[in-house]
Each structure stands twice: as C-alpha cells, then as structure tokens.
Short mmCIF file of C-alpha atoms in Angstrom, two decimals:
data_model
loop_
_atom_site.label_atom_id
_atom_site.label_comp_id
_atom_site.label_asym_id
_atom_site.label_seq_id
_atom_site.Cartn_x
_atom_site.Cartn_y
_atom_site.Cartn_z
CA MET A 74 -79.44 35.93 90.88
CA ILE A 75 -78.98 33.63 93.85
CA SER A 76 -75.53 33.91 95.08
CA GLU A 77 -74.01 29.77 95.52
CA GLU A 78 -73.55 31.60 99.39
CA LEU A 79 -77.12 32.50 99.80
CA LEU A 80 -77.92 28.63 97.72
CA LYS A 81 -75.17 27.34 100.53
CA GLU A 82 -77.22 28.41 103.17
CA ALA A 83 -80.44 27.65 101.84
CA THR A 84 -80.12 23.75 100.67
CA LYS A 85 -78.67 23.30 104.45
CA GLU A 86 -81.76 25.19 106.04
CA ALA A 87 -83.85 22.99 103.65
CA ASN A 88 -82.29 19.32 104.38
CA GLN A 89 -82.76 20.02 107.41
CA ILE A 90 -85.88 19.63 107.35
CA ILE A 91 -86.56 17.48 105.25
CA THR A 92 -83.95 15.67 107.82
CA ASP A 93 -86.92 16.32 110.41
CA SER A 94 -89.34 15.54 108.86
CA LEU A 95 -88.07 11.31 108.73
CA PRO A 96 -89.98 9.86 111.15
CA ALA A 97 -87.49 8.56 114.43
CA ASP A 98 -86.38 5.07 114.26
CA GLU A 99 -88.65 3.50 116.81
CA PHE A 100 -91.12 3.99 114.45
CA CYS A 101 -89.53 2.95 110.98
CA SER A 102 -89.42 -0.99 112.67
CA HIS A 103 -90.91 -2.23 108.61
CA GLU A 104 -90.80 -6.14 107.37
CA PHE A 105 -90.13 -4.89 103.69
CA SER A 106 -91.95 -7.22 101.27
CA LYS A 107 -91.31 -9.85 99.45
CA ASP A 108 -90.87 -7.74 96.18
CA PHE A 109 -88.93 -4.83 97.89
CA GLN A 110 -86.77 -7.25 99.41
CA ASN A 111 -85.42 -8.47 96.02
CA LYS A 112 -85.82 -5.63 94.38
CA MET A 113 -82.46 -4.87 96.58
CA LYS A 114 -80.86 -8.51 95.69
CA ARG A 115 -80.93 -7.13 92.65
CA VAL A 116 -79.47 -3.59 93.03
CA VAL A 117 -76.34 -5.69 95.00
CA ARG A 118 -76.33 -7.09 92.35
CA LYS A 119 -75.70 -4.09 90.34
CA GLY A 120 -73.00 -2.63 92.68
CA ASN A 121 -71.68 -6.32 92.30
CA HIS A 122 -71.41 -5.60 88.19
CA PRO A 123 -69.65 -2.43 87.78
CA ALA A 124 -68.77 -2.94 84.05
CA LEU A 125 -72.46 -3.90 83.27
CA TYR A 126 -74.02 -1.63 86.03
CA ARG A 127 -72.89 1.21 83.08
CA TYR A 128 -74.90 0.03 80.78
CA SER A 129 -77.30 1.41 83.04
CA LYS A 130 -77.46 4.67 81.34
CA HIS A 131 -79.12 3.38 78.10
CA VAL A 132 -82.02 2.22 80.06
CA ALA A 133 -82.86 5.64 80.61
CA SER A 134 -84.88 6.20 77.30
CA PHE A 135 -86.55 2.73 78.30
CA PHE A 136 -89.43 5.05 79.61
CA LEU A 137 -89.58 7.83 77.67
CA ILE A 138 -92.69 6.58 74.98
CA LEU A 139 -95.13 5.15 77.57
CA LEU A 140 -97.10 8.75 77.74
CA VAL A 141 -98.37 8.30 73.74
CA GLY A 142 -97.60 4.65 73.66
CA VAL A 143 -99.97 3.30 76.52
CA ALA A 144 -102.72 5.91 76.07
CA SER A 145 -102.68 5.14 72.31
CA PHE A 146 -102.44 1.16 73.56
CA LEU A 147 -105.56 1.76 75.29
CA THR A 148 -107.90 2.82 72.43
CA PHE A 149 -106.15 -0.14 70.49
CA ASN A 150 -107.24 -2.98 72.37
CA VAL A 151 -109.83 -3.06 75.25
CA GLU A 152 -108.77 -6.20 75.97
CA ALA A 153 -105.66 -4.96 77.37
CA ARG A 154 -107.33 -1.24 78.92
CA ASN A 155 -107.71 -3.88 82.38
CA LYS A 156 -103.73 -5.19 82.56
CA LEU A 157 -102.12 -1.52 81.52
CA TRP A 158 -104.10 0.15 84.81
CA ASN A 159 -100.96 -1.32 86.39
CA TRP A 160 -98.66 0.86 85.12
CA ILE A 161 -98.23 4.72 85.61
CA ILE A 162 -97.06 7.28 83.78
CA THR A 163 -96.90 11.10 85.06
CA ALA A 164 -94.76 13.37 82.68
CA ASP A 165 -93.57 16.83 82.93
CA THR A 166 -91.80 19.75 81.19
CA TYR A 167 -88.70 17.70 81.74
CA GLY A 168 -89.22 14.29 81.78
CA VAL A 169 -91.04 10.75 82.56
CA THR A 170 -91.78 8.34 85.36
CA TYR A 171 -92.99 5.08 85.05
CA ILE A 172 -94.22 2.94 87.41
CA PHE A 173 -95.22 -0.65 87.60
CA LYS A 174 -98.22 0.25 90.64
CA ASN A 175 -100.52 -2.10 91.00
CA ARG A 176 -99.78 -6.17 91.63
CA THR A 177 -102.98 -7.42 92.46
CA GLY A 178 -104.50 -10.52 90.50
CA VAL A 179 -100.96 -10.24 88.38
CA GLU A 180 -98.89 -13.22 87.99
CA ASP A 181 -95.00 -12.66 88.20
CA ILE A 182 -92.99 -14.25 84.83
CA ASP A 183 -90.24 -15.67 85.62
CA THR A 184 -89.14 -16.24 82.15
CA ASP A 185 -85.47 -14.88 80.54
CA TYR A 186 -85.78 -12.92 77.04
CA TYR A 187 -83.29 -13.04 74.16
CA LEU A 188 -83.00 -11.03 70.96
CA SER A 189 -83.35 -13.92 68.62
CA LYS A 190 -81.83 -12.37 65.30
CA LEU A 191 -78.89 -10.20 66.44
CA PRO A 192 -77.25 -8.07 63.31
CA ALA A 193 -74.44 -9.00 61.98
CA SER A 194 -70.84 -9.50 64.21
CA TYR A 195 -73.77 -8.18 67.29
CA GLN A 196 -72.69 -11.17 70.41
CA GLU A 197 -74.49 -11.23 74.31
CA LYS A 198 -71.30 -9.45 75.50
CA GLU A 199 -72.68 -9.93 79.00
CA ARG A 200 -76.40 -10.19 81.25
CA LEU A 201 -77.84 -9.41 84.28
CA ASP A 202 -81.19 -10.81 84.85
CA ASP A 203 -83.72 -8.10 82.59
CA PHE A 204 -80.74 -6.69 81.37
CA VAL A 205 -78.90 -7.60 78.45
CA VAL A 206 -76.00 -6.37 76.53
CA TYR A 207 -74.90 -6.54 72.60
CA SER A 208 -72.28 -5.48 71.45
CA ASN A 209 -69.78 -5.75 68.31
CA THR A 210 -66.40 -6.25 67.10
CA ASP A 211 -65.99 -1.94 66.41
CA GLY A 212 -67.09 -1.62 69.77
CA GLN A 213 -71.01 -0.90 69.26
CA THR A 214 -73.30 -2.26 71.71
CA ILE A 215 -77.37 -2.82 71.75
CA CYS A 216 -78.72 -2.73 75.08
CA PHE A 217 -82.22 -5.41 75.32
CA ALA A 218 -83.91 -4.65 78.94
CA TYR A 219 -87.74 -5.86 80.49
CA GLU A 220 -89.52 -4.91 82.96
CA THR A 221 -91.90 -7.25 85.17
CA SER A 222 -94.54 -6.53 86.80
CA SER A 223 -92.47 -7.99 89.85
CA ASP A 224 -89.48 -5.33 89.22
CA LYS A 225 -92.01 -2.74 90.01
CA GLY A 226 -89.57 0.32 89.78
CA VAL A 227 -89.32 3.82 88.93
CA SER A 228 -87.92 5.20 87.43
CA TRP A 229 -87.65 9.26 85.32
CA VAL A 230 -85.80 9.66 82.82
CA SER A 231 -85.23 14.06 80.57
CA LEU A 232 -87.10 14.04 77.46
CA GLU A 233 -84.05 15.63 75.96
CA ASP A 234 -82.33 14.60 72.39
CA VAL A 235 -85.35 12.96 71.48
CA GLN A 236 -88.13 12.76 68.62
CA ARG A 237 -90.75 10.48 69.54
CA GLU A 238 -92.70 8.92 66.76
CA ILE A 239 -95.76 6.08 67.34
CA ILE A 240 -95.45 3.16 65.20
CA THR A 241 -96.74 -0.40 64.96
CA PHE A 242 -95.22 -3.57 64.37
CA ASN A 243 -96.82 -6.88 64.56
CA ASP A 244 -100.21 -5.49 66.08
CA TYR A 245 -97.88 -3.96 68.89
CA GLU A 246 -98.04 -0.58 69.38
CA ALA A 247 -94.42 0.94 70.08
CA ASP A 248 -93.32 4.10 70.86
CA LEU A 249 -89.92 5.08 68.69
CA TYR A 250 -87.43 7.81 70.62
CA THR A 251 -84.89 8.52 67.19
CA ALA A 252 -81.89 10.25 68.99
CA LEU A 253 -82.06 13.83 67.14
CA ASN A 254 -77.85 13.38 67.46
CA PRO A 255 -77.13 10.58 64.82
CA GLU A 256 -74.50 9.29 66.97
CA ASP A 257 -76.62 9.27 70.53
CA ASP A 258 -78.72 5.92 70.73
CA SER A 259 -82.70 5.26 69.12
CA ALA A 260 -84.95 2.90 71.05
CA ILE A 261 -88.33 1.74 70.81
CA ILE A 262 -90.65 0.43 73.66
CA TRP A 263 -93.64 -1.89 73.76
CA ILE A 264 -96.24 -3.24 76.08
CA ASP A 265 -96.85 -6.43 75.89
CA PRO A 266 -100.51 -6.60 77.25
CA ASP A 267 -100.60 -10.50 77.84
CA THR A 268 -98.67 -10.62 80.33
CA ASN A 269 -97.58 -7.38 80.99
CA ILE A 270 -93.87 -6.10 80.29
CA LEU A 271 -92.51 -3.19 78.74
CA PHE A 272 -89.84 -4.69 76.46
CA TYR A 273 -87.35 -1.35 74.96
CA ILE A 274 -84.14 -1.34 72.61
CA SER A 275 -81.42 1.06 71.78
CA GLY A 276 -78.90 1.41 69.81
CA CYS A 277 -76.78 3.48 67.25
CA LEU A 278 -79.43 1.95 65.16
CA SER A 279 -82.04 2.83 62.21
CA THR A 280 -85.69 2.57 62.74
CA GLU A 281 -86.32 -0.33 60.66
CA GLU A 282 -83.09 -2.19 62.73
CA LEU A 283 -84.63 -1.34 66.00
CA ILE A 284 -88.12 -3.26 64.70
CA ASP A 285 -86.34 -6.24 63.64
CA LEU A 286 -84.76 -6.85 66.80
CA ALA A 287 -88.47 -6.00 68.14
CA ASN A 288 -90.01 -8.97 65.83
CA SER A 289 -86.82 -11.34 67.14
CA VAL A 290 -87.67 -10.97 70.95
CA ALA A 291 -88.49 -14.51 71.93
CA PRO A 292 -88.90 -16.28 75.00
CA ALA A 293 -85.83 -18.15 76.30
CA LYS A 294 -86.17 -21.98 75.87
CA MET B 283 -94.45 19.13 106.96
CA GLU B 284 -94.72 15.90 105.89
CA LEU B 285 -93.18 14.14 103.38
CA ASN B 286 -95.44 11.95 101.07
CA GLU B 287 -93.63 9.87 98.42
CA GLU B 288 -95.13 10.26 94.81
CA ILE B 289 -94.96 8.54 91.60
CA THR B 290 -92.14 11.60 89.97
CA GLY B 291 -89.75 11.55 93.92
CA TYR B 292 -90.70 12.96 97.50
CA LYS B 293 -92.80 15.50 97.82
CA ILE B 294 -92.63 17.88 100.45
CA GLU B 295 -95.13 20.00 101.84
CA TYR B 296 -94.40 22.74 103.80
CA SER B 297 -95.89 25.00 105.64
CA GLY B 298 -93.47 27.53 107.88
CA PRO B 299 -92.73 30.58 106.42
CA SER B 300 -91.38 31.58 102.60
CA THR B 301 -87.95 31.31 102.52
CA ILE B 302 -85.42 30.39 99.57
CA ALA B 303 -85.21 26.95 101.47
CA SER B 304 -88.89 25.83 101.85
CA CYS B 305 -89.22 27.50 97.67
CA ILE B 306 -86.16 24.72 97.76
CA LEU B 307 -88.49 22.26 99.67
CA LYS B 308 -91.14 22.71 96.35
CA LEU B 309 -89.03 22.35 92.92
CA PRO B 310 -89.79 18.83 91.52
CA ALA B 311 -87.95 16.22 93.19
CA ARG B 312 -84.91 15.74 90.17
CA TYR B 313 -84.06 19.66 90.55
CA ARG B 314 -84.39 19.01 94.28
CA GLU B 315 -81.67 15.76 94.22
CA VAL B 316 -79.57 17.70 92.19
CA ILE B 317 -79.31 21.20 94.26
CA LEU B 318 -79.07 18.90 97.56
CA LEU B 319 -76.05 16.91 96.18
CA LYS B 320 -74.60 19.45 94.73
CA TYR B 321 -74.55 22.68 96.73
CA HIS B 322 -75.52 21.27 100.78
CA HIS B 323 -73.03 17.82 100.48
CA GLY B 324 -71.06 19.30 97.69
CA TYR B 325 -70.61 16.91 95.79
CA SER B 326 -69.60 18.03 92.03
CA LEU B 327 -71.40 17.52 88.86
CA LYS B 328 -69.38 14.60 87.84
CA GLU B 329 -70.64 12.95 90.81
CA ILE B 330 -73.92 13.84 90.62
CA ALA B 331 -74.83 11.99 87.39
CA LYS B 332 -72.45 8.83 88.71
CA MET B 333 -75.04 8.54 91.24
CA LEU B 334 -77.80 9.06 89.83
CA GLU B 335 -76.60 7.38 86.43
CA ILE B 336 -77.32 10.39 83.95
CA SER B 337 -75.20 12.22 81.81
CA GLU B 338 -72.92 14.67 82.98
CA SER B 339 -74.16 16.86 80.34
CA ASN B 340 -77.74 16.13 82.13
CA ALA B 341 -76.63 16.47 85.16
CA ILE B 342 -74.76 20.27 84.24
CA LYS B 343 -78.83 21.11 82.26
CA LEU B 344 -81.06 19.42 85.27
CA ASP B 345 -78.11 21.72 87.98
CA GLN B 346 -78.91 24.58 85.74
CA ARG B 347 -83.29 24.36 85.35
CA GLY B 348 -82.94 23.54 89.64
CA LYS B 349 -81.44 27.39 90.08
CA LYS B 350 -83.67 28.76 86.55
CA LYS B 351 -87.12 27.20 88.22
CA LEU B 352 -85.74 27.93 91.78
CA GLU B 353 -85.68 32.05 90.69
CA GLN B 354 -88.77 31.80 89.59
CA LEU B 355 -90.32 30.63 92.99
CA CYS B 356 -88.27 32.93 95.04
CA LYS B 357 -89.58 35.68 92.10
CA GLU B 358 -93.30 34.51 93.26
CA GLU B 359 -92.82 34.55 96.75
CA GLY B 360 -91.54 37.69 96.35
CA LEU B 361 -87.93 36.89 98.06
CA LEU B 362 -85.66 38.38 95.08
#
C-alpha cells in the first residue's frame, strides 16, 4: 500500500523529471501549422461558450466504437480502405484513443450537417461548429457531432458501462454503443468513406431511434 | 530521458533508478495525469473531472485504478 504522503513525494519527483525533460524556451521557437492554429481557435471558442461546452462530455462516447467499427469497415469496403488509413485508433483495457493521422491528399470539408428528422418536440438548442445539441421540452438532449479531417483531434474515452455492437444501416457499417444503465446515453458512430467524416449521435434513445436519426443526417443547404 | 508524443499521450522514457516516481512515469498517460493532478498539484477529483471533461465517477475510477496499477508496477520493481 502506497501512503498518500509517499504519493505526494513521488509525484513531486515525477513532475520534476517531466519538467526537466522539456526543451528550453530558446528551442521552442516554432511556427504552428494552420491546422493547429484553427484547432486552438476552436478551443478558445469553446471556452467562450460554457453552456454548450458542458455537453462535450457526451462526445466522449463518440470514439468508443471505432476499434471494431473501422476494422470491419476496411474488410467490407476495399475502396474505402485507403481513405480510412487516415484514422488511427488505439485501444487498451480502459479506453479507446482516436486520431486523424494523415491529411496528405485529403481535402478539407467545409460543410455543416444537421439531423433532418428529429423526434417529436426536439429542437436545435445550440450549435458550435461541428457539435449540435437538440433538446425537447422535458430537457432531454440529443448530441450530434462530426469530426472532419481538418479537426485532427485526439480524444480518449473510457470503455466502461457500455455494450458495443456492430450494425449496418443505409450501407454503412456502424458501431452501436448501448448504455448498460437505461438512464444513460447510448451512441452510434460511423464513418462516411467518401468524405472521411466521422459522425456521432448520442442520446437516451433506443437503437431504432438512433438509426432513424443517423439516416436523417444531411448537409446544410 | 525524453518525451515522446504518442496517441495515448506522452510516454515518458526514463533511464534512471527505479523509484516510485519512475513507476509513475511508466503509468498510462491518463492515469498519470490524474495522479499528478491530485497528489502533486492538489486538485480535487471533482476539479480534475472538469478539467479532463470526464464524469466525476470516471475520475474516481481513474484515480483508484491508477494507484492500483502503480502498486503493481512498484511490486514488479521490488519497491514494495
């Protein structure tokens, strides 16, 4: 058993080792890429929208299904294979990490998407770039997000309290994550091989409702 | 020692003597983050959950599992 005092001493030492390993300021002159700067702008915008930002925790499950989903998809669609090599997914016992790795030859997508067919009484509540929250009169929410090649983000998510299942809808192979607790959100995730976009929908919804919503994703006019 | 950026975060390669600190550096990045934030920087698990955009229960689990993994690493190194 490691005592809290021992942990405090050890973490102080570990932190010092990490700090010492960082390069000196004079070696840090670097012009950040346009991608990175755009990403930072998004982070700042999110910081300026705390009401919406709190929903971002729902996006976590966005990345849950990619492990099995992408592997199956590559087998399923040869043409999609080359494009999907850009998606890098790693997983361990505890969670899944996802990153869009290689933008070479990939065009940026500058299209907004939305859910064209919402369940009764749901309306768009807030939108921040590629993250949209719909809510109904009872305060229940549906989160819709999509990750494009230009986002180039890294995300990590816990693999707890969900059951993963591969499904097919509208010729897409998708991963369905069903919450073990019926009061928690379930999610569906899939990749459009033509655009390299990952789509994510979550909510306290049944499988059929999630699939209906997935089928309703459409580009904004 | 050098820092290598990996998909799962920063994997730290440390060639110094085996200590509890060196075992902390071997932890998966997410565990290491939580343990450093809690025991070195003094943040509460509620604050850590907010910073990392995870639920508080997830932060608690990461803390518990991180410590468990750390103990396991320390035992493997003969430190405990």
